Amino acid sequence: MSYHRFYSPHLRHDFELKVWGHAGRPVMVFPSSEGRFFDFENRGMIDVMKWWIDSGRLQVFCVDAIDSQSLFNKESSFHERAKRQREYVEAIVYDVVPYIRNLQPENERWTPFLATGCSWGAYHSINFLIKYPEIFERAICMSGVYSLQFIFGDYSDDEVYFQDPLQYLPNINGHEEIEKLKKTKAVIVVGQGRWEEESIRDSDKLAHYLGTKGVDVWYDKWGHDVDHDWPAWLHQLPYFLHKCGY
């Protein structure tokens, strides 16, 4: 494991991440709501990825998030919160990805990322796959909430719209955009136990919209004993890594 900290021009402050592995498909891990780059490790998720990491199949990059500055910042207006989220997206693409590429083996620096995360980390993962499919070609999204309505209600403007996959995804119709999306693969998984109601609702819609755009979608609903919580995600992630051939 290695720890990294560098200045992000798009965020206008330092950015932190941790890296596991020496080679393999790059995996970008996004934290859950208001989480940090070290949460995945602390919750045991890196441990269940150990075989893929040690064998050089996956190189894992756990990146930070700024949810408390952006979408969950109750001190800011809805517009400013969504604007700060856009700046986070730009920071990942234009600051973090180039930094990570220099940490990869030279012959793997153009390999597209697998994006993954639990809960709000799943939102980030699919948001990046849809917006930048040439960079984030695959995603494993666990128990995500994909609409910003639960934060903003019926309010929307240009900043909110373009950070809400369930608003902007149905309206992607350009030939070039669709052709890029057709090359992507997404796993959308949700349990049917406690605290999964919003995730089920949004996952149903997301899987449908992705399918209409030609994305190769595996939508998997798990049982009524599978809650919106870390024990489920600890089981789901290695299951899908194995089933998807990583």
Short mmCIF file of N, CA, C and O in Angstrom, two decimals, residues 1 22 38 50 66 70 94 96 124 133 154 160 163 234 246:
data_model
loop_
_atom_site.label_atom_id
_atom_site.label_comp_id
_atom_site.label_asym_id
_atom_site.label_seq_id
_atom_site.Cartn_x
_atom_site.Cartn_y
_atom_site.Cartn_z
N MET A 1 0.84 -1.19 0.00
CA MET A 1 0.00 0.00 0.00
C MET A 1 0.87 1.25 0.00
O MET A 1 1.91 1.28 0.66
N HIS A 22 0.39 -3.71 -7.77
CA HIS A 22 1.52 -3.32 -8.61
C HIS A 22 1.17 -3.34 -10.10
O HIS A 22 1.93 -2.81 -10.92
N PHE A 38 -9.96 6.32 3.05
CA PHE A 38 -9.49 5.19 3.85
C PHE A 38 -10.63 4.29 4.32
O PHE A 38 -10.39 3.26 4.95
N LYS A 50 -8.00 -9.07 -1.90
CA LYS A 50 -6.58 -9.38 -1.77
C LYS A 50 -6.07 -10.30 -2.88
O LYS A 50 -4.98 -10.08 -3.43
N ILE A 66 -15.51 14.80 -1.68
CA ILE A 66 -15.75 16.09 -1.02
C ILE A 66 -17.24 16.30 -0.80
O ILE A 66 -17.73 17.43 -0.90
N SER A 70 -19.89 19.57 -1.11
CA SER A 70 -20.72 19.64 -2.32
C SER A 70 -22.17 19.28 -2.02
O SER A 70 -22.89 20.05 -1.40
N TYR A 94 -9.34 15.44 -14.60
CA TYR A 94 -8.22 16.23 -15.10
C TYR A 94 -7.03 16.35 -14.13
O TYR A 94 -5.93 16.72 -14.56
N VAL A 96 -6.78 13.90 -10.96
CA VAL A 96 -6.53 12.61 -10.32
C VAL A 96 -6.15 11.53 -11.32
O VAL A 96 -5.18 10.78 -11.10
N HIS A 124 -21.30 7.95 -7.55
CA HIS A 124 -20.10 8.49 -8.21
C HIS A 124 -19.65 7.58 -9.35
O HIS A 124 -19.30 8.04 -10.44
N PRO A 133 -17.05 7.54 -20.59
CA PRO A 133 -16.96 6.09 -20.82
C PRO A 133 -15.63 5.66 -21.41
O PRO A 133 -15.27 4.47 -21.30
N ASP A 154 -37.73 18.74 -5.84
CA ASP A 154 -38.08 19.03 -7.24
C ASP A 154 -37.21 20.12 -7.85
O ASP A 154 -37.39 20.46 -9.03
N VAL A 160 -27.47 21.14 -11.34
CA VAL A 160 -28.11 19.95 -10.74
C VAL A 160 -28.39 18.90 -11.81
O VAL A 160 -28.09 17.71 -11.63
N GLN A 163 -25.55 16.67 -12.92
CA GLN A 163 -24.98 15.78 -11.91
C GLN A 163 -25.96 14.72 -11.44
O GLN A 163 -25.68 13.97 -10.52
N LEU A 234 -19.41 -6.53 1.46
CA LEU A 234 -18.23 -7.39 1.61
C LEU A 234 -18.41 -8.71 0.86
O LEU A 234 -17.43 -9.31 0.40
N TYR A 246 -12.66 -10.91 -13.57
CA TYR A 246 -11.48 -10.12 -13.27
C TYR A 246 -10.39 -10.99 -12.62
O TYR A 246 -9.23 -10.69 -12.69
#
